[in-house]
Amino acid sequence: MLLTLDIGNTEITAGLFRGNELGAHWRMTTNPGRTPDEWGSAVSGFILGVGHSPNEVRAVCLASVAPGVTQALVEGIARATGCTGVQIDGRAGLPVVLDVDEPLSVGADRIVNALAAVELYGVDTIVVDFGTATTFDCVTAEGRFIGGVIMPGLRTAADQLTQRTAKLPATELRAPERVIGRRTEECIQAGVLYGTAEAVDGIVRRIRAEWPGGRRPKVVATGGLATVVAPLTVSIEETDPDLTLRGLWLAAGHLGLTW
C-alpha cells in the first residue's frame, strides 16, 4: 500500500492507497510538540483502525508546508512502517513546469494539486484549495503552472475574528440558512462563508480575465471545507476533497515508487 500525507499548517491529511484506489483517509492536527514515537503510534493506530497493518505500507509520499513537524513525522512513520518518506518539492522532476518567478518557493501541495488537475482533467484548471490559507492554483492543460492567488483561509479568518473581539463566540463553520443572521453565530457564519464565496467568485472572474490565450479554465475545489463553500459559489464547477491526495498518488508513480 501507499501512504500519502498532505502536511498543512493546521491539519495533516493522510490517505492509504491500495493500487489506484483510495481505501481510507483521515485527518490529524498539526502538532509540532509530538515526538517521532507519538507520530508513529498515531499513524499506526489509524492504519490498524481501517483493518490493515503498518507493515503493509510499501511506500510513503508526502507534501509539506509545515517543516516544523515534518522531520518528526517522517521519522515516526519510518519506525512504524519501515518506509522512508519521499517528499515533493520544486525539484521533484514531475511533469509540471513551474512557470513562475521563484519556482522553488511554490508549496508542495500546490505542485501536486497542479499535477492532479493536469492528469485527471486534462484542461486548463484553477484549483481552489480551502486549507489554512485558501489558494488558487492555475495550471494549463499542457502542465504549465502559471501561478495563482493566496488569501486567508476560512478558519484563519474566523479564528482572528473571535479571538480579537471580546463578545464574538467561536462558531462552527457551516452554511447558515440565511444571510441576515438572527443570532451572533449566524452572523459570523454568514460573514465568513458568504464572504469567502463572494471572494472566490471575484478572484476566479479576475483570473479568467487574465488567462493566457483567452481560454476559460475549469474551476475545481478541494480541501477540508470545499464541500461547505463550493455550493455557495457560482464559479466552482467540481469538488474533490481528496484531490491533493490523488496528486500525491500520481507523483509517487512518476517518481517510480512501488506499493
PDB file of C-alpha atoms in Angstrom:
ATOM      1  CA  MET A   1       0.000   0.000   0.000  1.00  0.00           C
ATOM      2  CA  LEU A   2       0.963   3.635  -0.493  1.00  0.00           C
ATOM      3  CA  LEU A   3       0.656   6.117   2.370  1.00  0.00           C
ATOM      4  CA  THR A   4       0.223   9.736   1.266  1.00  0.00           C
ATOM      5  CA  LEU A   5       0.438  12.756   3.562  1.00  0.00           C
ATOM      6  CA  ASP A   6      -0.563  16.368   2.933  1.00  0.00           C
ATOM      7  CA  ILE A   7       1.070  18.198   5.856  1.00  0.00           C
ATOM      8  CA  GLY A   8      -0.529  21.590   6.353  1.00  0.00           C
ATOM      9  CA  ASN A   9      -0.076  24.255   8.999  1.00  0.00           C
ATOM     10  CA  THR A  10      -3.315  23.327  10.782  1.00  0.00           C
ATOM     11  CA  GLU A  11      -4.118  19.762   9.719  1.00  0.00           C
ATOM     12  CA  ILE A  12      -2.418  16.745   8.223  1.00  0.00           C
ATOM     13  CA  THR A  13      -4.491  14.769   5.746  1.00  0.00           C
ATOM     14  CA  ALA A  14      -3.409  11.175   5.227  1.00  0.00           C
ATOM     15  CA  GLY A  15      -4.546   8.715   2.590  1.00  0.00           C
ATOM     16  CA  LEU A  16      -3.984   4.992   2.172  1.00  0.00           C
ATOM     17  CA  PHE A  17      -3.968   3.678  -1.394  1.00  0.00           C
ATOM     18  CA  ARG A  18      -4.204   0.057  -2.452  1.00  0.00           C
ATOM     19  CA  GLY A  19      -3.289   0.090  -6.132  1.00  0.00           C
ATOM     20  CA  ASN A  20      -5.074   3.112  -7.568  1.00  0.00           C
ATOM     21  CA  GLU A  21      -7.899   3.085  -5.020  1.00  0.00           C
ATOM     22  CA  LEU A  22      -8.013   5.471  -2.073  1.00  0.00           C
ATOM     23  CA  GLY A  23      -9.113   2.949   0.520  1.00  0.00           C
ATOM     24  CA  ALA A  24      -9.061   5.173   3.598  1.00  0.00           C
ATOM     25  CA  HIS A  25      -8.210   8.691   4.660  1.00  0.00           C
ATOM     26  CA  TRP A  26      -8.104  10.622   7.919  1.00  0.00           C
ATOM     27  CA  ARG A  27      -7.049  13.948   9.431  1.00  0.00           C
ATOM     28  CA  MET A  28      -4.688  14.782  12.281  1.00  0.00           C
ATOM     29  CA  THR A  29      -3.938  18.083  13.979  1.00  0.00           C
ATOM     30  CA  THR A  30      -0.540  19.516  13.051  1.00  0.00           C
ATOM     31  CA  ASN A  31       1.160  19.382  16.446  1.00  0.00           C
ATOM     32  CA  PRO A  32       4.843  20.416  16.471  1.00  0.00           C
ATOM     33  CA  GLY A  33       5.214  19.063  20.014  1.00  0.00           C
ATOM     34  CA  ARG A  34       4.730  15.416  19.085  1.00  0.00           C
ATOM     35  CA  THR A  35       7.746  13.127  19.143  1.00  0.00           C
ATOM     36  CA  PRO A  36       8.545  10.634  16.361  1.00  0.00           C
ATOM     37  CA  ASP A  37       7.249   7.800  18.563  1.00  0.00           C
ATOM     38  CA  GLU A  38       3.981   9.658  19.113  1.00  0.00           C
ATOM     39  CA  TRP A  39       3.539  10.274  15.374  1.00  0.00           C
ATOM     40  CA  GLY A  40       4.357   6.662  14.600  1.00  0.00           C
ATOM     41  CA  SER A  41       1.853   5.453  17.166  1.00  0.00           C
ATOM     42  CA  ALA A  42      -0.861   7.782  15.842  1.00  0.00           C
ATOM     43  CA  VAL A  43      -0.380   6.728  12.216  1.00  0.00           C
ATOM     44  CA  SER A  44      -0.183   3.043  13.164  1.00  0.00           C
ATOM     45  CA  GLY A  45      -3.408   3.390  15.102  1.00  0.00           C
ATOM     46  CA  PHE A  46      -5.246   4.847  12.128  1.00  0.00           C
ATOM     47  CA  ILE A  47      -3.942   2.154   9.784  1.00  0.00           C
ATOM     48  CA  LEU A  48      -4.916  -0.600  12.197  1.00  0.00           C
ATOM     49  CA  GLY A  49      -8.295   1.065  12.660  1.00  0.00           C
ATOM     50  CA  VAL A  50      -9.156   0.582   8.982  1.00  0.00           C
ATOM     51  CA  GLY A  51      -8.216  -3.095   9.064  1.00  0.00           C
ATOM     52  CA  HIS A  52      -4.636  -3.007   7.828  1.00  0.00           C
ATOM     53  CA  SER A  53      -1.170  -3.374   9.307  1.00  0.00           C
ATOM     54  CA  PRO A  54       1.576  -0.730   9.101  1.00  0.00           C
ATOM     55  CA  ASN A  55       3.742  -3.483   7.622  1.00  0.00           C
ATOM     56  CA  GLU A  56       1.523  -3.461   4.516  1.00  0.00           C
ATOM     57  CA  VAL A  57       2.738   0.052   3.630  1.00  0.00           C
ATOM     58  CA  ARG A  58       5.377  -0.240   0.911  1.00  0.00           C
ATOM     59  CA  ALA A  59       5.923   3.456   0.082  1.00  0.00           C
ATOM     60  CA  VAL A  60       5.264   6.890   1.583  1.00  0.00           C
ATOM     61  CA  CYS A  61       4.876  10.110  -0.415  1.00  0.00           C
ATOM     62  CA  LEU A  62       4.291  13.468   1.229  1.00  0.00           C
ATOM     63  CA  ALA A  63       3.823  17.160   0.586  1.00  0.00           C
ATOM     64  CA  SER A  64       4.580  19.529   3.444  1.00  0.00           C
ATOM     65  CA  VAL A  65       4.251  23.252   4.076  1.00  0.00           C
ATOM     66  CA  ALA A  66       4.990  22.785   7.805  1.00  0.00           C
ATOM     67  CA  PRO A  67       8.701  21.954   8.161  1.00  0.00           C
ATOM     68  CA  GLY A  68       8.475  22.165  11.958  1.00  0.00           C
ATOM     69  CA  VAL A  69       6.613  18.845  12.137  1.00  0.00           C
ATOM     70  CA  THR A  70       7.853  17.093   9.010  1.00  0.00           C
ATOM     71  CA  GLN A  71      11.073  15.545  10.308  1.00  0.00           C
ATOM     72  CA  ALA A  72       9.488  14.051  13.437  1.00  0.00           C
ATOM     73  CA  LEU A  73       6.516  12.776  11.431  1.00  0.00           C
ATOM     74  CA  VAL A  74       8.711  11.167   8.767  1.00  0.00           C
ATOM     75  CA  GLU A  75      10.879   9.550  11.442  1.00  0.00           C
ATOM     76  CA  GLY A  76       7.820   8.200  13.231  1.00  0.00           C
ATOM     77  CA  ILE A  77       6.337   6.769  10.054  1.00  0.00           C
ATOM     78  CA  ALA A  78       9.672   5.159   9.152  1.00  0.00           C
ATOM     79  CA  ARG A  79       9.738   3.417  12.539  1.00  0.00           C
ATOM     80  CA  ALA A  80       6.143   2.265  12.155  1.00  0.00           C
ATOM     81  CA  THR A  81       6.244   1.115   8.529  1.00  0.00           C
ATOM     82  CA  GLY A  82       9.914   0.692   7.649  1.00  0.00           C
ATOM     83  CA  CYS A  83       9.463   3.135   4.735  1.00  0.00           C
ATOM     84  CA  THR A  84      11.380   6.353   4.190  1.00  0.00           C
ATOM     85  CA  GLY A  85       9.042   9.105   3.055  1.00  0.00           C
ATOM     86  CA  VAL A  86       9.656  10.766  -0.318  1.00  0.00           C
ATOM     87  CA  GLN A  87       8.980  14.492  -0.096  1.00  0.00           C
ATOM     88  CA  ILE A  88       7.691  16.552  -3.021  1.00  0.00           C
ATOM     89  CA  ASP A  89       9.175  19.952  -3.844  1.00  0.00           C
ATOM     90  CA  GLY A  90      10.023  22.059  -6.884  1.00  0.00           C
ATOM     91  CA  ARG A  91      12.979  19.800  -7.709  1.00  0.00           C
ATOM     92  CA  ALA A  92      10.974  16.558  -7.772  1.00  0.00           C
ATOM     93  CA  GLY A  93      11.030  16.218 -11.566  1.00  0.00           C
ATOM     94  CA  LEU A  94       7.267  15.894 -12.006  1.00  0.00           C
ATOM     95  CA  PRO A  95       5.632  16.648 -15.373  1.00  0.00           C
ATOM     96  CA  VAL A  96       4.550  20.119 -14.239  1.00  0.00           C
ATOM     97  CA  VAL A  97       6.518  23.172 -15.406  1.00  0.00           C
ATOM     98  CA  LEU A  98       6.673  25.788 -12.651  1.00  0.00           C
ATOM     99  CA  ASP A  99       6.464  28.848 -14.915  1.00  0.00           C
ATOM    100  CA  VAL A 100       6.766  31.427 -12.122  1.00  0.00           C
ATOM    101  CA  ASP A 101       9.471  33.819 -10.931  1.00  0.00           C
ATOM    102  CA  GLU A 102      10.500  31.714  -7.908  1.00  0.00           C
ATOM    103  CA  PRO A 103       9.726  28.066  -8.738  1.00  0.00           C
ATOM    104  CA  LEU A 104      11.418  26.628  -5.642  1.00  0.00           C
ATOM    105  CA  SER A 105       9.126  28.677  -3.397  1.00  0.00           C
ATOM    106  CA  VAL A 106       5.939  27.051  -4.736  1.00  0.00           C
ATOM    107  CA  GLY A 107       4.300  24.997  -1.993  1.00  0.00           C
ATOM    108  CA  ALA A 108       4.417  21.235  -2.402  1.00  0.00           C
ATOM    109  CA  ASP A 109       0.645  20.993  -2.008  1.00  0.00           C
ATOM    110  CA  ARG A 110       0.187  23.412  -4.906  1.00  0.00           C
ATOM    111  CA  ILE A 111       2.535  21.357  -7.089  1.00  0.00           C
ATOM    112  CA  VAL A 112       0.614  18.120  -6.517  1.00  0.00           C
ATOM    113  CA  ASN A 113      -2.710  19.951  -6.979  1.00  0.00           C
ATOM    114  CA  ALA A 114      -1.464  21.128 -10.366  1.00  0.00           C
ATOM    115  CA  LEU A 115      -0.303  17.611 -11.265  1.00  0.00           C
ATOM    116  CA  ALA A 116      -3.681  16.144 -10.318  1.00  0.00           C
ATOM    117  CA  ALA A 117      -5.519  18.782 -12.366  1.00  0.00           C
ATOM    118  CA  VAL A 118      -3.423  18.108 -15.467  1.00  0.00           C
ATOM    119  CA  GLU A 119      -3.692  14.316 -15.334  1.00  0.00           C
ATOM    120  CA  LEU A 120      -7.255  13.941 -14.067  1.00  0.00           C
ATOM    121  CA  TYR A 121      -8.955  16.715 -16.032  1.00  0.00           C
ATOM    122  CA  GLY A 122      -6.656  17.439 -18.978  1.00  0.00           C
ATOM    123  CA  VAL A 123      -7.897  21.024 -19.392  1.00  0.00           C
ATOM    124  CA  ASP A 124      -6.855  24.468 -18.172  1.00  0.00           C
ATOM    125  CA  THR A 125      -7.783  24.436 -14.490  1.00  0.00           C
ATOM    126  CA  ILE A 126      -7.986  26.642 -11.414  1.00  0.00           C
ATOM    127  CA  VAL A 127      -7.728  24.530  -8.253  1.00  0.00           C
ATOM    128  CA  VAL A 128      -9.207  26.315  -5.230  1.00  0.00           C
ATOM    129  CA  ASP A 129      -7.815  24.654  -2.109  1.00  0.00           C
ATOM    130  CA  PHE A 130      -9.551  25.515   1.168  1.00  0.00           C
ATOM    131  CA  GLY A 131      -6.911  24.992   3.856  1.00  0.00           C
ATOM    132  CA  THR A 132      -5.255  27.211   6.462  1.00  0.00           C
ATOM    133  CA  ALA A 133      -4.891  29.554   3.505  1.00  0.00           C
ATOM    134  CA  THR A 134      -7.225  29.476   0.522  1.00  0.00           C
ATOM    135  CA  THR A 135      -5.057  29.029  -2.557  1.00  0.00           C
ATOM    136  CA  PHE A 136      -5.864  29.334  -6.254  1.00  0.00           C
ATOM    137  CA  ASP A 137      -3.518  27.181  -8.350  1.00  0.00           C
ATOM    138  CA  CYS A 138      -3.532  27.955 -12.066  1.00  0.00           C
ATOM    139  CA  VAL A 139      -2.340  25.261 -14.465  1.00  0.00           C
ATOM    140  CA  THR A 140      -2.753  24.853 -18.215  1.00  0.00           C
ATOM    141  CA  ALA A 141      -3.766  21.669 -19.987  1.00  0.00           C
ATOM    142  CA  GLU A 142      -0.138  21.281 -21.103  1.00  0.00           C
ATOM    143  CA  GLY A 143       1.079  21.119 -17.498  1.00  0.00           C
ATOM    144  CA  ARG A 144       2.333  24.695 -17.073  1.00  0.00           C
ATOM    145  CA  PHE A 145       1.787  26.096 -13.589  1.00  0.00           C
ATOM    146  CA  ILE A 146       1.459  29.839 -14.159  1.00  0.00           C
ATOM    147  CA  GLY A 147       0.947  30.992 -10.571  1.00  0.00           C
ATOM    148  CA  GLY A 148      -2.134  31.855  -8.596  1.00  0.00           C
ATOM    149  CA  VAL A 149      -3.517  33.590  -5.544  1.00  0.00           C
ATOM    150  CA  ILE A 150      -3.200  33.080  -1.777  1.00  0.00           C
ATOM    151  CA  MET A 151      -5.746  34.545   0.617  1.00  0.00           C
ATOM    152  CA  PRO A 152      -6.558  33.892   4.304  1.00  0.00           C
ATOM    153  CA  GLY A 153      -8.398  30.638   4.903  1.00  0.00           C
ATOM    154  CA  LEU A 154     -11.841  30.342   6.443  1.00  0.00           C
ATOM    155  CA  ARG A 155     -10.675  29.058   9.800  1.00  0.00           C
ATOM    156  CA  THR A 156      -7.905  31.646   9.916  1.00  0.00           C
ATOM    157  CA  ALA A 157     -10.415  34.436   9.306  1.00  0.00           C
ATOM    158  CA  ALA A 158     -12.941  33.032  11.782  1.00  0.00           C
ATOM    159  CA  ASP A 159     -10.314  32.490  14.494  1.00  0.00           C
ATOM    160  CA  GLN A 160      -8.950  36.014  14.119  1.00  0.00           C
ATOM    161  CA  LEU A 161     -12.461  37.421  14.297  1.00  0.00           C
ATOM    162  CA  THR A 162     -13.401  35.618  17.510  1.00  0.00           C
ATOM    163  CA  GLN A 163     -10.009  35.881  19.226  1.00  0.00           C
ATOM    164  CA  ARG A 164      -9.700  39.626  18.735  1.00  0.00           C
ATOM    165  CA  THR A 165     -13.246  40.569  19.710  1.00  0.00           C
ATOM    166  CA  ALA A 166     -14.414  40.110  23.292  1.00  0.00           C
ATOM    167  CA  LYS A 167     -18.071  39.300  22.645  1.00  0.00           C
ATOM    168  CA  LEU A 168     -17.927  37.133  19.498  1.00  0.00           C
ATOM    169  CA  PRO A 169     -18.006  33.395  20.269  1.00  0.00           C
ATOM    170  CA  ALA A 170     -16.121  30.618  18.489  1.00  0.00           C
ATOM    171  CA  THR A 171     -18.502  29.290  15.843  1.00  0.00           C
ATOM    172  CA  GLU A 172     -18.909  26.109  13.806  1.00  0.00           C
ATOM    173  CA  LEU A 173     -18.220  26.794  10.134  1.00  0.00           C
ATOM    174  CA  ARG A 174     -21.399  25.626   8.434  1.00  0.00           C
ATOM    175  CA  ALA A 175     -23.609  27.456   5.981  1.00  0.00           C
ATOM    176  CA  PRO A 176     -26.435  29.379   7.676  1.00  0.00           C
ATOM    177  CA  GLU A 177     -29.993  29.222   6.363  1.00  0.00           C
ATOM    178  CA  ARG A 178     -29.985  32.947   5.547  1.00  0.00           C
ATOM    179  CA  VAL A 179     -27.560  35.801   5.052  1.00  0.00           C
ATOM    180  CA  ILE A 180     -29.226  38.118   7.572  1.00  0.00           C
ATOM    181  CA  GLY A 181     -28.326  36.387  10.819  1.00  0.00           C
ATOM    182  CA  ARG A 182     -30.740  36.380  13.725  1.00  0.00           C
ATOM    183  CA  ARG A 183     -28.129  35.210  16.235  1.00  0.00           C
ATOM    184  CA  THR A 184     -24.454  36.132  16.638  1.00  0.00           C
ATOM    185  CA  GLU A 185     -23.329  32.683  15.450  1.00  0.00           C
ATOM    186  CA  GLU A 186     -25.400  33.018  12.279  1.00  0.00           C
ATOM    187  CA  CYS A 187     -23.944  36.470  11.645  1.00  0.00           C
ATOM    188  CA  ILE A 188     -20.398  35.089  11.883  1.00  0.00           C
ATOM    189  CA  GLN A 189     -21.213  32.096   9.685  1.00  0.00           C
ATOM    190  CA  ALA A 190     -22.777  34.342   7.039  1.00  0.00           C
ATOM    191  CA  GLY A 191     -19.875  36.769   7.108  1.00  0.00           C
ATOM    192  CA  VAL A 192     -17.133  34.169   6.910  1.00  0.00           C
ATOM    193  CA  LEU A 193     -18.758  31.690   4.500  1.00  0.00           C
ATOM    194  CA  TYR A 194     -20.647  34.009   2.169  1.00  0.00           C
ATOM    195  CA  GLY A 195     -17.750  36.451   2.297  1.00  0.00           C
ATOM    196  CA  THR A 196     -15.386  33.687   1.223  1.00  0.00           C
ATOM    197  CA  ALA A 197     -17.766  32.518  -1.514  1.00  0.00           C
ATOM    198  CA  GLU A 198     -18.027  36.022  -2.949  1.00  0.00           C
ATOM    199  CA  ALA A 199     -14.252  36.446  -2.751  1.00  0.00           C
ATOM    200  CA  VAL A 200     -13.733  33.143  -4.598  1.00  0.00           C
ATOM    201  CA  ASP A 201     -16.148  34.159  -7.359  1.00  0.00           C
ATOM    202  CA  GLY A 202     -14.499  37.560  -7.690  1.00  0.00           C
ATOM    203  CA  ILE A 203     -10.956  36.202  -7.829  1.00  0.00           C
ATOM    204  CA  VAL A 204     -11.947  33.485 -10.338  1.00  0.00           C
ATOM    205  CA  ARG A 205     -13.524  36.155 -12.530  1.00  0.00           C
ATOM    206  CA  ARG A 206     -10.306  38.209 -12.444  1.00  0.00           C
ATOM    207  CA  ILE A 207      -8.101  35.155 -13.091  1.00  0.00           C
ATOM    208  CA  ARG A 208     -10.199  34.175 -16.093  1.00  0.00           C
ATOM    209  CA  ALA A 209      -9.884  37.694 -17.483  1.00  0.00           C
ATOM    210  CA  GLU A 210      -6.064  37.320 -17.396  1.00  0.00           C
ATOM    211  CA  TRP A 211      -5.876  33.717 -18.577  1.00  0.00           C
ATOM    212  CA  PRO A 212      -3.423  33.215 -21.452  1.00  0.00           C
ATOM    213  CA  GLY A 213      -4.903  32.592 -24.861  1.00  0.00           C
ATOM    214  CA  GLY A 214      -8.361  33.720 -23.813  1.00  0.00           C
ATOM    215  CA  ARG A 215      -9.336  30.187 -22.768  1.00  0.00           C
ATOM    216  CA  ARG A 216     -11.828  29.589 -19.961  1.00  0.00           C
ATOM    217  CA  PRO A 217     -10.298  27.384 -17.231  1.00  0.00           C
ATOM    218  CA  LYS A 218     -12.301  24.822 -15.282  1.00  0.00           C
ATOM    219  CA  VAL A 219     -12.651  25.538 -11.541  1.00  0.00           C
ATOM    220  CA  VAL A 220     -12.206  22.650  -9.086  1.00  0.00           C
ATOM    221  CA  ALA A 221     -12.422  22.900  -5.293  1.00  0.00           C
ATOM    222  CA  THR A 222     -10.534  20.762  -2.793  1.00  0.00           C
ATOM    223  CA  GLY A 223      -9.595  20.828   0.881  1.00  0.00           C
ATOM    224  CA  GLY A 224     -11.442  20.121   4.092  1.00  0.00           C
ATOM    225  CA  LEU A 225     -14.031  22.899   3.749  1.00  0.00           C
ATOM    226  CA  ALA A 226     -14.542  22.627  -0.011  1.00  0.00           C
ATOM    227  CA  THR A 227     -17.888  20.873   0.336  1.00  0.00           C
ATOM    228  CA  VAL A 228     -19.132  23.663   2.620  1.00  0.00           C
ATOM    229  CA  VAL A 229     -18.106  26.628   0.458  1.00  0.00           C
ATOM    230  CA  ALA A 230     -18.490  25.282  -3.088  1.00  0.00           C
ATOM    231  CA  PRO A 231     -22.331  25.202  -3.059  1.00  0.00           C
ATOM    232  CA  LEU A 232     -22.344  28.885  -2.059  1.00  0.00           C
ATOM    233  CA  THR A 233     -20.348  29.939  -5.141  1.00  0.00           C
ATOM    234  CA  VAL A 234     -21.285  30.260  -8.795  1.00  0.00           C
ATOM    235  CA  SER A 235     -17.795  29.680 -10.206  1.00  0.00           C
ATOM    236  CA  ILE A 236     -16.788  26.291  -8.725  1.00  0.00           C
ATOM    237  CA  GLU A 237     -17.745  23.554 -11.172  1.00  0.00           C
ATOM    238  CA  GLU A 238     -16.486  20.432  -9.404  1.00  0.00           C
ATOM    239  CA  THR A 239     -15.484  19.425  -5.875  1.00  0.00           C
ATOM    240  CA  ASP A 240     -12.933  16.760  -4.962  1.00  0.00           C
ATOM    241  CA  PRO A 241     -11.902  16.942  -1.285  1.00  0.00           C
ATOM    242  CA  ASP A 242      -9.199  14.318  -1.928  1.00  0.00           C
ATOM    243  CA  LEU A 243      -7.576  15.953  -4.969  1.00  0.00           C
ATOM    244  CA  THR A 244      -4.284  16.640  -3.154  1.00  0.00           C
ATOM    245  CA  LEU A 245      -4.017  13.011  -2.018  1.00  0.00           C
ATOM    246  CA  ARG A 246      -4.683  11.879  -5.584  1.00  0.00           C
ATOM    247  CA  GLY A 247      -1.945  14.234  -6.733  1.00  0.00           C
ATOM    248  CA  LEU A 248       0.452  12.587  -4.299  1.00  0.00           C
ATOM    249  CA  TRP A 249      -0.564   9.174  -5.639  1.00  0.00           C
ATOM    250  CA  LEU A 250       0.197  10.375  -9.168  1.00  0.00           C
ATOM    251  CA  ALA A 251       3.503  11.897  -8.025  1.00  0.00           C
ATOM    252  CA  ALA A 252       4.533   8.626  -6.387  1.00  0.00           C
ATOM    253  CA  GLY A 253       4.002   6.839  -9.680  1.00  0.00           C
ATOM    254  CA  HIS A 254       6.060   9.385 -11.612  1.00  0.00           C
ATOM    255  CA  LEU A 255       8.883   9.054  -9.084  1.00  0.00           C
ATOM    256  CA  GLY A 256       8.994   5.295  -9.550  1.00  0.00           C
ATOM    257  CA  LEU A 257       7.676   4.278  -6.140  1.00  0.00           C
ATOM    258  CA  THR A 258       6.064   0.856  -5.949  1.00  0.00           C
ATOM    259  CA  TRP A 259       3.463  -0.365  -3.490  1.00  0.00           C
TER     260      TRP A 259
END
